[in-house]
Amino acid sequence: MSIRFDESNRLFQLDTLNTSYVMGVQDRFGYLLHYYYGKKLGQRDVSYLARTNEPPYTPDRNEREKLAFLSSAPFEYPTGGVGDFREHCLEIRTQSGFNALELGYQGFRIYPGKKKLEGLPASFGTEAECDSLEITLEDSLLDLQVVLQYSVFRDLDVITRSVRVCNRGGKEKVIYLTKVLSACLDMDNADYSMLTLHGSWARERRMQYRLLGYGRQGTFSERGESSHQEHPFLALTSPNVSQTTGDVYAMHFVYSGNFQAQAELDSYDQVRTVMGINPYHFSWKLEAGESFQSPEVVLVYSDAGLGNMTRTFHRFYRRHLIRSPWRDRKRPILINNWEGTYFDFNTDKLLDIAASAAKLGVEMLVMDDGWFGNRFDDNRALGDWYVNEEKLPGGLERLVREVNKLGMKFGIWLEPEMISPDSDLYRAHPDWAIQIPGRKPGLARNQLVLDLTRPEVVEYVWGRIRAILDSANIEYVKWDMNRQLSDVGSAFLEADTQGELYHRYVLAVYELQERLCSTYPNLLLENCSGGGARFDPGMLYYSPQIWCSDDTDAIERLSIQEGTALIYPLSTMGAHVSVCPNHTVGRVTPFETRGHVALAGTFGYELDITKLSEEEQREVTNQVALYHRFQDLIRSGDYYRLASYRENHQYDCWEVASEDGREALVTFVQVMGRPNNFHSRRIKLMGLCPEAEYLVEESQQIYGGDALMYAGLPVEDLWGDFRSKLIYLRRVDR
Ligand code: GLA
């Protein structure tokens, strides 16, 4: 068992292979306090870490300075209204309008394995892989019960947390939850910095470090989705952090809507880090007997720097979050017509693209936006999910049949959560859009969002998805979501449940994707949101890959993919080769470099292949061969970040090594050429066996694993900007 309850000290210890997490019950008030999270400890009493015997607050002896105690003790799950003035995890409002809440320890339950979180995406594990702990806390006055849920993944240094709140209906018939965060970590500060990912459309998930300052700081979304701009990830890092050194405390939220991830440095130099659903416009009505389940937070501690954290997340998500049967399968190389044609296509055009692509070894055609209703541009028709026969005579059935005859699979783009004001759907059901009665809603890309809190809207959307997927042999869906939520109001919800809309919306998206996955178990689903605005662990539970960014420029992609791969396996990152000048930034890069960068993801093309030169077409054939050769390694291997263009402003370099260290593929991208680099660069590889020898294929040279890792592999400069190369090496057994 990886979870232990020490009866005499009333202490819980959660152990993974290399980490321990310890908390315990404080005697007099029955508070649950957090003692420790970090490198693995032996099993002994560390309750002294809570410092409850240090003046001025000595709760065991008197209540005189209770507030000093409450606002400085390390709480496992802090609540509001009674004297802890730092950030709270749980806030309520009673029908009489009061907000105070004080939780005392009631009991616990330990069991092997992990239960599902109802209606929510969450990690999973067998009884052999993980154990779970539920600790029950209670506010006895309100008869409100809070169950803290933990699962411990023994071999992966991962602990997950979530919370269930139940109104047991004693005194209060109705309690409004106004904030329910999922996890909290109270620690002493040690000059930590906060690492987060920020961005925008076409610039997603760039790494940012900030030294913690006094007060509250963090990363948040109030956009109804996890967003391009912020990401539900936060890590505290020690001053010496690098890929291989330093402490990292990371939290990642398995959720796709509004979030709060925040660190607060208080006047006693303590840090409280919290994560959960953003309380912005959140209120949940809990009737007697009802409960509310919060989404899950994944906690990872690494005492060996960021690289170790990264590989822990990668393994965890590959083994314990992604469910799709495609997770461990080679994905078909696809060609998507979006950048190739935008809205200007018809069956003949698509078949031309498919025929040329098939000859070069591409395996699937994906028809993007513009095939339905009156959709000749992006101003109309969302919601009218009926084939536009003017563009596609004979409908999907004919198109897909012809594509299949070429030996290719067929995939389709959908944006099911949306409604255009100029659509038959809106004309029939204006009240199906999210908007506030009487107030003109703001448009984005000329569209509105469907009110998925209405059961009939969910049924309509599901009915259309089914009709489309059942009408032809469709093997892939790109599920898009191209605007964020504003004017949040529902003609369906009551005044005191409007605050539930944001969360109910996300739950409905999950419900629809759950139906999709269970009805079409072999479908390859790729989530997308104006590029990578909903690239989050919640969506990974349904789709094994997510479109990383609308920016397909190979150089912009370096930072986007570096930030994404900080947490997500390469097998999840949608990455395509497109034409130059690049449509987003106008940059011209070699076709080869675009291929090498896209190979670090799911790989495909986003162009009109019929317009490529003969030389480019030959390069496609080469890239297809590279994909087939290296995909298994890239999908299942360990990822190492060797150098970052973001930091050195010259070149980028990453490596994927097989778990057994037998082979590795290094990708080197020289962003800017540099004159007079007299010698080659020595790049230190990782993940090899130091005592083994390796043959570098390109040079046919043999090197010791130790030399490659500790002294480096010589990599010569390439002539020109934006050049790249792949270096493959494998172990030689003599
Ligand atoms: C979003 C997606 C693109 C494309 C367009 C279509 O921007 O990210 O890949 O599908 O929508 O409108």
XYZ file of C-alpha atoms and ligand atoms in Angstrom:
746
model
C 0.000 0.000 0.000
C 1.320 3.389 -0.909
C -0.971 5.110 1.619
C -0.463 4.805 5.350
C -2.476 6.100 8.280
C -0.441 6.433 11.461
C -3.099 6.023 14.116
C -1.174 7.318 17.095
C -0.081 10.546 15.398
C -3.202 10.819 13.215
C -1.024 11.287 10.176
C -1.461 10.258 6.521
C 1.562 9.464 4.401
C 1.275 9.002 0.626
C 4.346 7.455 -0.994
C 5.298 7.139 -4.647
C 8.593 5.707 -5.842
C 10.572 8.866 -5.045
C 8.176 11.246 -3.298
C 6.161 11.528 -0.092
C 3.128 13.628 0.728
C 2.227 13.935 4.403
C -0.687 15.536 6.242
C -2.304 15.076 9.611
C -5.050 16.033 12.016
C -4.359 18.852 14.444
C -5.625 17.741 17.846
C -7.670 20.457 19.419
C -9.720 21.797 16.505
C -9.488 18.745 14.281
C -8.051 20.732 11.394
C -6.370 18.786 8.625
C -2.908 20.299 8.181
C -0.364 19.811 5.434
C 3.047 18.711 6.715
C 5.219 17.877 3.745
C 5.513 17.205 0.020
C 8.840 16.373 -1.579
C 11.583 13.790 -1.724
C 10.644 10.453 -0.184
C 10.692 10.171 3.618
C 10.934 7.173 5.881
C 7.803 6.441 7.848
C 8.045 8.579 10.933
C 6.169 11.344 12.672
C 6.788 14.686 10.953
C 3.837 16.503 12.507
C 6.336 18.919 14.095
C 6.491 20.543 10.624
C 3.095 22.131 11.247
C 4.714 24.153 14.109
C 1.487 24.255 16.108
C 3.419 24.625 19.372
C 5.207 27.811 18.390
C 3.992 31.117 19.826
C 2.132 33.384 19.347
C -0.461 30.814 18.373
C -0.654 27.769 20.559
C -4.064 26.330 19.872
C -3.501 23.443 22.233
C -3.332 25.854 25.140
C -5.695 28.721 24.419
C -7.881 30.272 21.780
C -6.627 33.805 22.355
C -4.809 34.033 19.009
C -6.981 31.708 16.993
C -6.935 34.014 13.998
C -3.148 34.168 14.003
C -3.217 30.406 13.892
C -5.805 30.203 11.129
C -4.018 32.613 8.867
C -0.627 30.980 9.149
C -1.188 27.242 9.683
C -0.502 25.029 6.653
C -4.018 23.919 5.729
C -4.693 20.967 3.513
C -7.969 22.436 2.284
C -8.542 26.005 3.536
C -12.018 27.514 3.785
C -13.332 31.022 4.006
C -14.971 33.285 6.524
C -13.502 32.295 9.890
C -10.044 33.836 9.942
C -7.656 32.393 7.369
C -7.045 35.525 5.355
C -5.121 33.812 2.584
C -6.677 32.279 -0.527
C -9.444 29.781 0.261
C -10.372 26.654 -1.602
C -14.019 26.485 -0.619
C -16.503 29.307 -0.230
C -20.236 29.157 0.256
C -23.306 31.292 0.788
C -26.184 30.068 2.909
C -29.777 31.001 2.200
C -29.525 33.511 5.028
C -26.537 35.052 3.262
C -23.644 33.884 5.500
C -20.332 32.621 4.222
C -18.418 31.178 7.201
C -17.184 27.635 6.934
C -14.935 25.665 9.257
C -13.995 22.089 8.460
C -13.080 19.470 11.027
C -11.762 15.991 10.449
C -14.301 13.149 10.447
C -12.659 10.037 9.060
C -11.003 8.387 6.107
C -11.124 5.458 3.706
C -8.258 3.825 1.826
C -8.772 1.454 -1.114
C -6.752 0.037 -3.984
C -7.315 1.437 -7.502
C -9.177 4.606 -8.375
C -12.830 5.472 -8.825
C -14.189 7.412 -11.816
C -15.124 11.044 -11.299
C -18.706 11.254 -12.403
C -19.207 13.303 -15.578
C -15.602 14.454 -15.636
C -12.449 13.401 -17.400
C -9.904 12.024 -14.959
C -6.899 9.774 -14.771
C -7.374 6.070 -14.199
C -5.313 3.197 -12.811
C -5.678 -0.416 -11.788
C -5.395 -1.777 -8.266
C -1.847 -2.792 -9.098
C -0.938 0.729 -10.190
C -2.498 3.050 -7.650
C -4.240 3.434 -4.304
C -6.797 5.991 -3.242
C -7.567 7.841 -0.057
C -10.686 9.756 0.858
C -10.594 12.033 3.871
C -13.911 13.363 5.110
C -14.125 16.813 6.669
C -17.279 18.410 7.956
C -18.764 21.713 8.983
C -21.041 20.424 11.695
C -23.152 23.561 11.937
C -24.140 23.447 8.275
C -23.942 19.676 7.942
C -21.770 20.215 4.881
C -19.412 17.379 4.103
C -16.207 17.689 2.104
C -14.421 14.597 0.839
C -10.806 15.137 -0.192
C -9.921 12.539 -2.821
C -6.316 11.454 -3.431
C -4.854 8.812 -5.702
C -1.255 7.751 -5.508
C 0.452 6.342 -8.598
C 3.218 4.318 -7.063
C 5.710 4.062 -9.903
C 5.209 7.441 -11.490
C 5.683 10.070 -8.769
C 2.180 11.342 -9.408
C -0.539 12.164 -6.896
C -3.957 13.324 -8.042
C -6.395 15.373 -5.992
C -10.027 16.355 -6.261
C -12.879 17.198 -3.917
C -16.517 16.237 -3.466
C -18.812 18.563 -1.510
C -22.098 17.266 -0.161
C -24.971 19.166 1.424
C -26.297 16.617 3.874
C -29.360 18.742 4.421
C -29.241 19.132 8.164
C -29.786 22.786 8.856
C -29.614 24.225 5.357
C -31.989 23.090 2.650
C -29.906 24.901 0.026
C -26.260 25.918 0.079
C -24.669 27.900 -2.744
C -21.080 26.967 -3.492
C -19.342 30.095 -4.733
C -15.875 28.630 -5.039
C -14.639 25.027 -5.082
C -10.957 24.651 -5.845
C -9.490 21.190 -6.245
C -6.083 21.375 -4.584
C -3.936 23.430 -2.282
C -0.285 23.197 -1.321
C 1.030 25.177 1.655
C 4.823 25.386 1.933
C 7.590 27.656 3.164
C 9.024 29.792 0.395
C 12.530 28.924 -0.802
C 13.104 31.681 -3.380
C 10.715 29.923 -5.706
C 9.840 31.129 -9.148
C 6.525 30.423 -10.772
C 6.598 28.741 -14.159
C 3.470 29.138 -16.288
C 2.524 28.928 -19.954
C 1.010 31.912 -21.670
C 0.221 32.918 -25.241
C -2.355 34.053 -27.739
C -3.878 32.738 -30.919
C -0.966 31.447 -33.067
C 1.441 31.804 -30.121
C 0.257 29.233 -27.627
C 1.979 27.921 -24.487
C 5.193 29.900 -24.213
C 7.133 29.314 -21.038
C 7.330 32.157 -18.545
C 9.194 32.328 -15.210
C 8.372 34.892 -12.536
C 10.096 35.207 -9.193
C 7.393 34.965 -6.534
C 6.552 38.324 -5.037
C 4.443 39.041 -1.969
C 0.747 38.790 -2.590
C -1.237 36.738 -5.068
C -0.070 35.915 -8.566
C -1.060 33.290 -11.023
C -2.651 32.328 -14.258
C -6.375 32.323 -14.909
C -9.009 31.804 -17.559
C -12.385 33.513 -17.575
C -12.950 32.731 -21.245
C -15.057 29.597 -20.873
C -12.211 27.370 -22.091
C -8.662 26.722 -20.969
C -7.619 29.252 -23.662
C -4.729 30.318 -25.884
C -3.835 33.027 -23.434
C -3.238 31.059 -20.228
C -2.824 27.410 -19.405
C -4.066 25.438 -16.376
C -0.518 24.621 -15.328
C 1.641 26.105 -12.605
C 4.969 24.985 -11.195
C 7.096 26.360 -8.394
C 10.755 26.000 -9.274
C 13.833 26.446 -7.113
C 16.501 29.003 -8.119
C 18.866 26.449 -9.658
C 16.247 24.806 -11.842
C 17.356 23.408 -15.194
C 16.469 20.381 -17.260
C 18.431 18.198 -14.836
C 18.647 20.078 -11.539
C 16.418 21.758 -9.010
C 13.091 21.247 -7.272
C 9.863 21.449 -9.232
C 6.374 21.352 -7.717
C 3.949 21.122 -10.619
C 0.158 21.224 -10.757
C -1.889 20.564 -13.863
C -5.667 20.768 -14.067
C -7.708 18.113 -15.855
C -10.343 20.580 -16.985
C -11.243 22.545 -20.107
C -13.072 25.605 -18.766
C -12.361 28.600 -16.530
C -9.551 27.939 -14.104
C -7.536 29.562 -11.366
C -3.916 28.581 -10.719
C -2.356 30.812 -8.149
C 0.548 31.177 -5.766
C 0.325 33.485 -2.784
C 3.388 34.557 -0.857
C 2.284 35.719 2.581
C 3.794 37.949 5.224
C 5.346 34.922 6.972
C 7.169 33.888 3.767
C 4.886 30.961 3.250
C 3.503 30.055 -0.158
C 0.009 28.808 -0.760
C -0.517 27.367 -4.241
C -4.049 26.543 -5.315
C -5.738 25.221 -8.428
C -9.344 24.731 -9.458
C -12.360 26.089 -11.272
C -12.195 29.867 -11.483
C -14.766 31.329 -9.070
C -15.494 34.069 -11.610
C -19.285 34.039 -12.135
C -19.431 30.628 -10.477
C -22.205 29.625 -8.137
C -23.566 26.144 -7.707
C -26.871 25.456 -6.007
C -26.595 22.439 -3.758
C -29.929 21.166 -2.541
C -30.151 18.870 0.459
C -28.676 15.483 -0.421
C -26.834 16.745 -3.504
C -23.108 16.785 -4.064
C -20.671 18.582 -6.319
C -17.611 16.922 -7.786
C -14.596 19.075 -8.606
C -12.234 18.224 -11.474
C -8.864 16.661 -10.802
C -5.442 18.201 -10.287
C -2.308 16.225 -11.158
C 0.607 16.861 -8.795
C 4.178 16.052 -9.738
C 7.251 16.714 -7.642
C 10.707 16.394 -9.171
C 13.989 16.902 -7.351
C 15.878 16.468 -10.625
C 14.682 19.415 -12.634
C 12.189 20.034 -15.373
C 13.152 17.134 -17.634
C 12.201 14.612 -15.001
C 8.891 16.405 -14.432
C 8.231 16.403 -18.173
C 8.833 12.696 -18.581
C 6.648 11.954 -15.555
C 3.736 13.870 -17.096
C 4.318 12.224 -20.477
C 4.255 8.731 -19.047
C 1.315 9.509 -16.831
C -0.826 10.920 -19.618
C 0.101 8.119 -22.000
C -0.706 5.404 -19.485
C -3.355 6.909 -17.257
C -5.312 9.618 -19.064
C -5.574 9.006 -22.805
C -8.125 6.268 -23.438
C -8.341 6.187 -27.213
C -7.289 2.936 -28.892
C -5.196 5.239 -31.123
C -2.997 6.132 -28.168
C -0.408 3.474 -28.975
C -1.065 3.224 -32.698
C 0.658 4.877 -35.575
C -1.689 7.658 -36.693
C -2.460 7.974 -40.410
C -0.486 10.731 -42.159
C -3.172 13.209 -43.046
C -3.626 16.038 -45.471
C -5.968 18.812 -44.375
C -7.289 21.249 -46.972
C -7.704 24.287 -44.683
C -4.600 26.279 -45.624
C -4.737 24.682 -49.084
C -8.173 25.916 -50.142
C -9.872 27.648 -47.208
C -13.579 27.778 -48.191
C -12.970 27.455 -51.908
C -13.332 23.740 -52.616
C -15.665 21.150 -54.047
C -15.640 17.397 -54.483
C -13.441 17.517 -57.597
C -10.871 19.745 -55.952
C -10.720 17.540 -52.866
C -10.383 14.426 -54.992
C -7.511 16.014 -56.947
C -5.734 16.728 -53.673
C -6.460 13.240 -52.392
C -5.224 11.568 -55.584
C -1.909 13.468 -55.595
C -1.475 12.926 -51.871
C -2.185 9.201 -52.091
C 0.554 8.811 -54.720
C 3.068 10.315 -52.311
C 2.063 8.077 -49.433
C -0.359 10.308 -47.512
C -2.975 8.152 -45.823
C -5.999 10.293 -44.955
C -7.837 13.298 -46.392
C -9.379 15.669 -43.855
C -12.050 18.002 -45.184
C -11.990 21.161 -43.099
C -14.472 23.992 -42.595
C -16.909 24.929 -45.359
C -18.694 21.747 -46.442
C -22.119 22.390 -44.864
C -25.108 24.723 -45.087
C -24.490 28.060 -46.731
C -20.886 28.144 -45.531
C -18.959 29.972 -48.258
C -17.068 32.071 -45.719
C -16.753 32.282 -41.953
C -19.724 34.596 -41.451
C -22.566 32.103 -41.471
C -24.138 28.650 -41.257
C -22.632 27.209 -38.058
C -25.305 24.923 -36.678
C -26.633 23.934 -40.119
C -24.885 20.594 -40.230
C -26.275 19.462 -43.578
C -24.027 18.811 -46.574
C -23.761 21.651 -49.079
C -24.640 19.743 -52.261
C -23.493 22.605 -54.448
C -19.929 21.973 -53.254
C -20.265 18.264 -52.676
C -22.688 16.820 -55.253
C -23.599 13.304 -54.226
C -22.927 14.296 -50.636
C -20.443 12.812 -48.223
C -21.261 9.313 -49.346
C -19.849 9.863 -52.851
C -16.841 11.900 -51.758
C -15.817 9.427 -49.098
C -16.324 6.451 -51.409
C -14.003 8.025 -53.983
C -11.409 8.902 -51.353
C -11.521 5.362 -49.992
C -11.039 4.026 -53.542
C -7.709 5.840 -53.590
C -6.734 3.785 -50.572
C -7.149 6.735 -48.214
C -9.150 7.252 -45.062
C -11.473 10.213 -44.748
C -11.876 12.700 -41.903
C -14.154 15.670 -41.333
C -14.142 19.018 -39.506
C -16.991 19.933 -37.136
C -17.633 22.847 -34.826
C -20.634 21.475 -32.953
C -20.773 23.956 -30.055
C -21.429 26.995 -32.239
C -24.290 28.843 -33.886
C -24.091 31.642 -36.472
C -26.705 34.397 -36.219
C -27.018 33.897 -39.976
C -28.098 30.259 -39.866
C -31.335 28.326 -40.213
C -30.716 27.014 -36.717
C -30.591 30.503 -35.210
C -33.616 31.658 -37.168
C -35.550 28.703 -35.727
C -34.113 28.859 -32.178
C -32.639 32.249 -31.238
C -32.950 31.240 -27.584
C -30.480 28.399 -28.133
C -27.538 30.813 -28.138
C -25.746 31.901 -24.976
C -26.735 35.511 -24.425
C -28.324 37.754 -21.812
C -31.968 38.571 -22.581
C -32.285 42.167 -23.778
C -28.527 42.697 -24.248
C -26.945 42.479 -27.699
C -24.262 39.782 -27.428
C -20.715 40.369 -28.640
C -19.677 38.373 -31.701
C -16.349 36.736 -32.390
C -15.693 35.457 -35.903
C -19.312 36.468 -36.378
C -20.585 33.599 -34.272
C -22.273 32.764 -30.974
C -22.023 29.774 -28.686
C -24.813 27.260 -28.206
C -26.408 27.055 -24.789
C -25.412 23.503 -23.972
C -27.139 23.693 -20.588
C -30.372 23.016 -22.518
C -30.924 19.287 -22.930
C -32.667 19.759 -26.311
C -29.594 21.582 -27.660
C -27.324 18.729 -26.637
C -29.717 16.286 -28.315
C -29.818 18.367 -31.512
C -26.022 18.527 -31.687
C -25.689 14.835 -30.990
C -28.352 13.992 -33.562
C -26.486 15.949 -36.266
C -23.125 14.407 -35.360
C -24.614 10.935 -35.580
C -26.343 11.637 -38.879
C -23.082 12.891 -40.401
C -20.914 10.083 -39.095
C -23.437 7.422 -40.065
C -23.796 8.765 -43.609
C -20.342 7.697 -44.814
C -17.148 5.925 -43.813
C -15.728 8.741 -41.677
C -12.742 7.620 -39.611
C -11.524 10.893 -38.102
C -13.144 14.009 -36.656
C -11.515 17.370 -36.009
C -13.717 18.941 -33.325
C -13.202 22.686 -33.348
C -14.333 25.528 -31.066
C -13.584 28.927 -32.491
C -14.721 31.519 -30.006
C -14.644 32.138 -26.300
C -17.677 32.705 -24.103
C -19.041 36.154 -23.350
C -22.472 37.548 -22.450
C -22.923 34.460 -20.358
C -26.621 33.958 -19.838
C -29.130 31.224 -20.509
C -32.816 31.561 -21.249
C -33.141 28.112 -19.697
C -31.501 28.530 -16.277
C -33.137 30.169 -13.261
C -31.793 33.363 -11.709
C -30.043 31.451 -8.933
C -28.440 28.924 -11.293
C -27.064 31.290 -13.985
C -23.728 30.985 -12.182
C -23.657 27.316 -13.171
C -23.528 28.021 -16.884
C -19.756 28.018 -17.416
C -19.288 24.690 -15.682
C -22.433 23.081 -17.078
C -21.219 24.079 -20.539
C -17.949 22.204 -20.033
C -19.804 19.195 -18.604
C -22.017 19.124 -21.703
C -18.975 19.180 -24.002
C -17.601 16.232 -22.032
C -20.943 14.448 -22.264
C -21.018 14.879 -26.050
C -17.442 13.712 -26.480
C -18.104 10.750 -24.193
C -21.021 9.742 -26.398
C -18.828 10.161 -29.472
C -16.066 7.970 -28.056
C -18.383 5.235 -26.853
C -20.573 5.153 -29.983
C -17.609 5.238 -32.408
C -14.819 3.568 -30.430
C -12.391 3.395 -33.371
C -12.866 6.978 -34.483
C -9.694 9.075 -34.348
C -10.714 12.312 -32.635
C -8.568 15.448 -32.768
C -9.693 18.336 -30.612
C -9.002 21.892 -31.690
C -9.980 25.393 -30.662
C -8.887 28.163 -33.004
C -5.602 26.261 -32.980
C -4.597 25.245 -29.465
C -6.986 27.086 -27.145
C -8.361 23.909 -25.626
C -5.183 21.893 -25.474
C -5.636 20.569 -21.949
C -5.666 17.267 -20.061
C -9.480 17.289 -19.988
C -9.653 17.021 -23.764
C -6.909 14.388 -23.859
C -9.220 12.040 -22.015
C -11.383 12.014 -25.163
C -8.920 12.655 -27.992
C -5.396 11.241 -28.235
C -4.275 14.294 -30.212
C -5.085 18.003 -30.232
C -4.321 20.608 -32.899
C -1.454 22.493 -31.321
C -1.705 25.863 -33.059
C -2.970 27.508 -36.231
C 0.573 28.751 -36.613
C 2.281 26.200 -38.850
C 5.496 28.202 -39.318
C 8.373 25.889 -38.384
C 10.197 28.544 -36.355
C 7.167 29.789 -34.403
C 6.353 26.153 -33.765
C 9.672 25.670 -31.943
C 8.504 27.687 -28.936
C 4.908 26.504 -29.172
C 5.959 22.853 -29.239
C 8.604 23.367 -26.556
C 5.993 24.785 -24.168
C 3.438 22.135 -25.098
C 5.914 19.258 -24.789
C 6.901 20.550 -21.360
C 3.842 18.618 -20.166
C 2.272 16.781 -23.094
C 3.599 13.718 -24.947
C 4.681 14.379 -28.538
C 2.042 11.877 -29.667
C -0.646 14.388 -28.666
C 0.599 17.426 -30.588
C -1.086 18.042 -33.947
C 1.674 19.301 -36.285
C 1.557 19.778 -40.072
C 3.779 20.922 -42.920
C 2.368 23.939 -44.761
C 3.491 26.150 -47.647
C 5.702 29.243 -47.662
C 5.555 32.141 -47.300
C 3.821 30.931 -44.182
C 0.213 32.142 -44.027
C 0.520 33.425 -40.458
C 3.934 35.083 -40.331
C 5.061 35.260 -43.979
C 8.338 33.486 -43.194
C 10.089 31.305 -45.743
C 11.717 28.186 -44.347
C 13.071 25.080 -46.076
C 10.531 22.330 -46.762
C 12.868 19.946 -44.978
C 12.825 21.976 -41.751
C 9.041 22.159 -41.795
C 9.008 18.360 -42.047
C 11.501 17.848 -39.226
C 9.525 20.090 -36.880
C 6.181 18.478 -37.758
C 7.689 15.033 -37.181
C 7.796 15.920 -33.477
C 3.993 15.740 -33.483
C 1.270 13.711 -35.135
C 2.489 14.697 -38.629
C 0.548 15.655 -41.708
C 0.171 18.275 -44.416
C -1.895 21.429 -44.474
C -1.615 22.577 -48.108
C -2.764 22.006 -51.657
C -0.438 19.216 -52.635
C -1.299 19.591 -56.326
C 0.509 22.931 -56.306
C 3.817 21.649 -54.930
C 6.867 21.604 -57.199
C 8.310 18.257 -58.240
C 11.183 18.730 -55.841
C 8.800 19.409 -52.976
C 6.790 16.345 -53.917
C 9.967 14.266 -53.718
C 10.541 15.726 -50.268
C 7.044 14.657 -49.247
C 7.971 11.086 -50.184
C 11.122 11.355 -48.044
C 9.207 12.765 -45.121
C 6.604 10.029 -45.363
C 9.415 7.491 -45.160
C 10.930 9.275 -42.144
C 7.559 9.259 -40.461
C 7.140 5.511 -40.932
C 10.662 4.883 -39.747
C 10.596 7.012 -36.602
C 6.976 7.255 -35.532
C 7.016 4.401 -33.038
C 10.075 5.867 -31.357
C 8.659 9.406 -31.297
C 5.308 8.230 -29.969
C 6.566 5.959 -27.238
C 10.081 7.199 -26.405
C 11.351 9.505 -23.671
C 11.582 13.161 -24.625
C 14.628 15.243 -23.670
C 14.966 18.975 -24.236
C 18.638 19.511 -25.098
C 18.660 23.201 -26.042
C 16.118 25.929 -26.420
C 16.054 28.666 -29.037
C 13.960 30.615 -26.539
C 17.013 30.745 -24.277
C 20.023 30.778 -26.643
C 18.492 32.696 -29.586
C 20.379 30.528 -32.076
C 19.237 26.953 -32.181
C 16.773 24.448 -30.817
C 17.430 20.812 -30.079
C 15.457 17.920 -28.660
C 15.872 14.179 -28.474
C 13.617 11.168 -28.219
C 15.296 8.074 -26.781
C 13.706 4.659 -26.439
C 13.001 3.799 -22.800
C 15.649 1.073 -22.921
C 18.240 3.536 -24.277
C 18.892 1.433 -27.416
C 18.159 4.146 -29.939
C 17.618 7.880 -30.101
C 16.601 10.521 -32.596
C 17.935 14.050 -32.195
C 16.351 16.994 -33.997
C 18.581 20.021 -34.418
C 17.151 23.262 -35.792
C 19.549 26.080 -36.450
C 17.330 29.107 -36.426
C 19.866 31.778 -37.274
C 23.112 31.061 -39.066
C 26.144 32.400 -37.261
C 29.362 33.334 -39.060
C 32.738 32.012 -38.061
C 31.667 29.243 -35.735
C 35.109 27.689 -35.923
C 34.237 24.423 -34.246
C 31.171 22.287 -34.227
C 28.823 22.523 -31.261
C 29.029 19.800 -28.650
C 25.504 18.824 -27.788
C 25.158 16.670 -24.704
C 22.680 13.870 -25.275
C 20.567 12.256 -22.572
C 18.846 8.989 -21.808
C 21.609 6.717 -23.193
C 23.466 3.894 -21.450
C 26.808 5.365 -20.385
C 28.666 2.087 -20.733
C 27.271 1.268 -24.195
C 28.541 2.317 -27.625
C 26.423 4.063 -30.216
C 26.643 4.300 -33.967
C 25.645 7.702 -35.315
C 24.047 6.797 -38.604
C 24.796 9.949 -40.516
C 28.549 9.987 -39.871
C 28.930 6.229 -39.309
C 31.032 7.114 -36.274
C 30.920 5.137 -33.055
C 30.889 6.969 -29.728
C 30.646 5.906 -26.122
C 27.303 6.613 -24.453
C 29.162 8.307 -21.603
C 31.052 10.594 -24.013
C 27.859 11.486 -25.866
C 26.121 12.385 -22.621
C 28.897 13.989 -20.575
C 31.068 15.550 -23.321
C 28.661 15.839 -26.224
C 28.089 14.973 -29.866
C 29.756 17.361 -32.325
C 27.070 19.011 -34.464
C 28.343 21.234 -37.244
C 26.714 24.469 -38.218
C 24.461 24.390 -41.230
C 24.784 27.020 -43.926
C 21.832 29.420 -43.891
C 18.955 30.286 -41.597
C 16.142 27.978 -40.538
C 18.072 24.833 -41.419
C 17.637 21.561 -39.573
C 18.778 17.993 -39.402
C 17.859 14.693 -37.825
C 20.550 12.629 -36.163
C 19.754 8.991 -35.512
C 21.894 6.774 -33.320
C 21.592 3.247 -32.103
C 23.417 1.084 -29.666
C 25.976 -1.310 -31.092
C 26.510 -4.587 -29.308
C 29.931 -6.032 -29.861
C -9.816 27.019 -36.672
C -8.870 25.849 -36.756
C -8.295 25.751 -38.141
C -9.414 25.608 -39.135
C -10.385 26.763 -39.006
C -11.606 26.554 -39.858
O -9.128 28.219 -36.766
O -7.861 25.952 -35.800
O -7.408 24.667 -38.227
O -10.065 24.392 -38.916
O -10.811 26.931 -37.670
O -12.518 27.574 -39.734
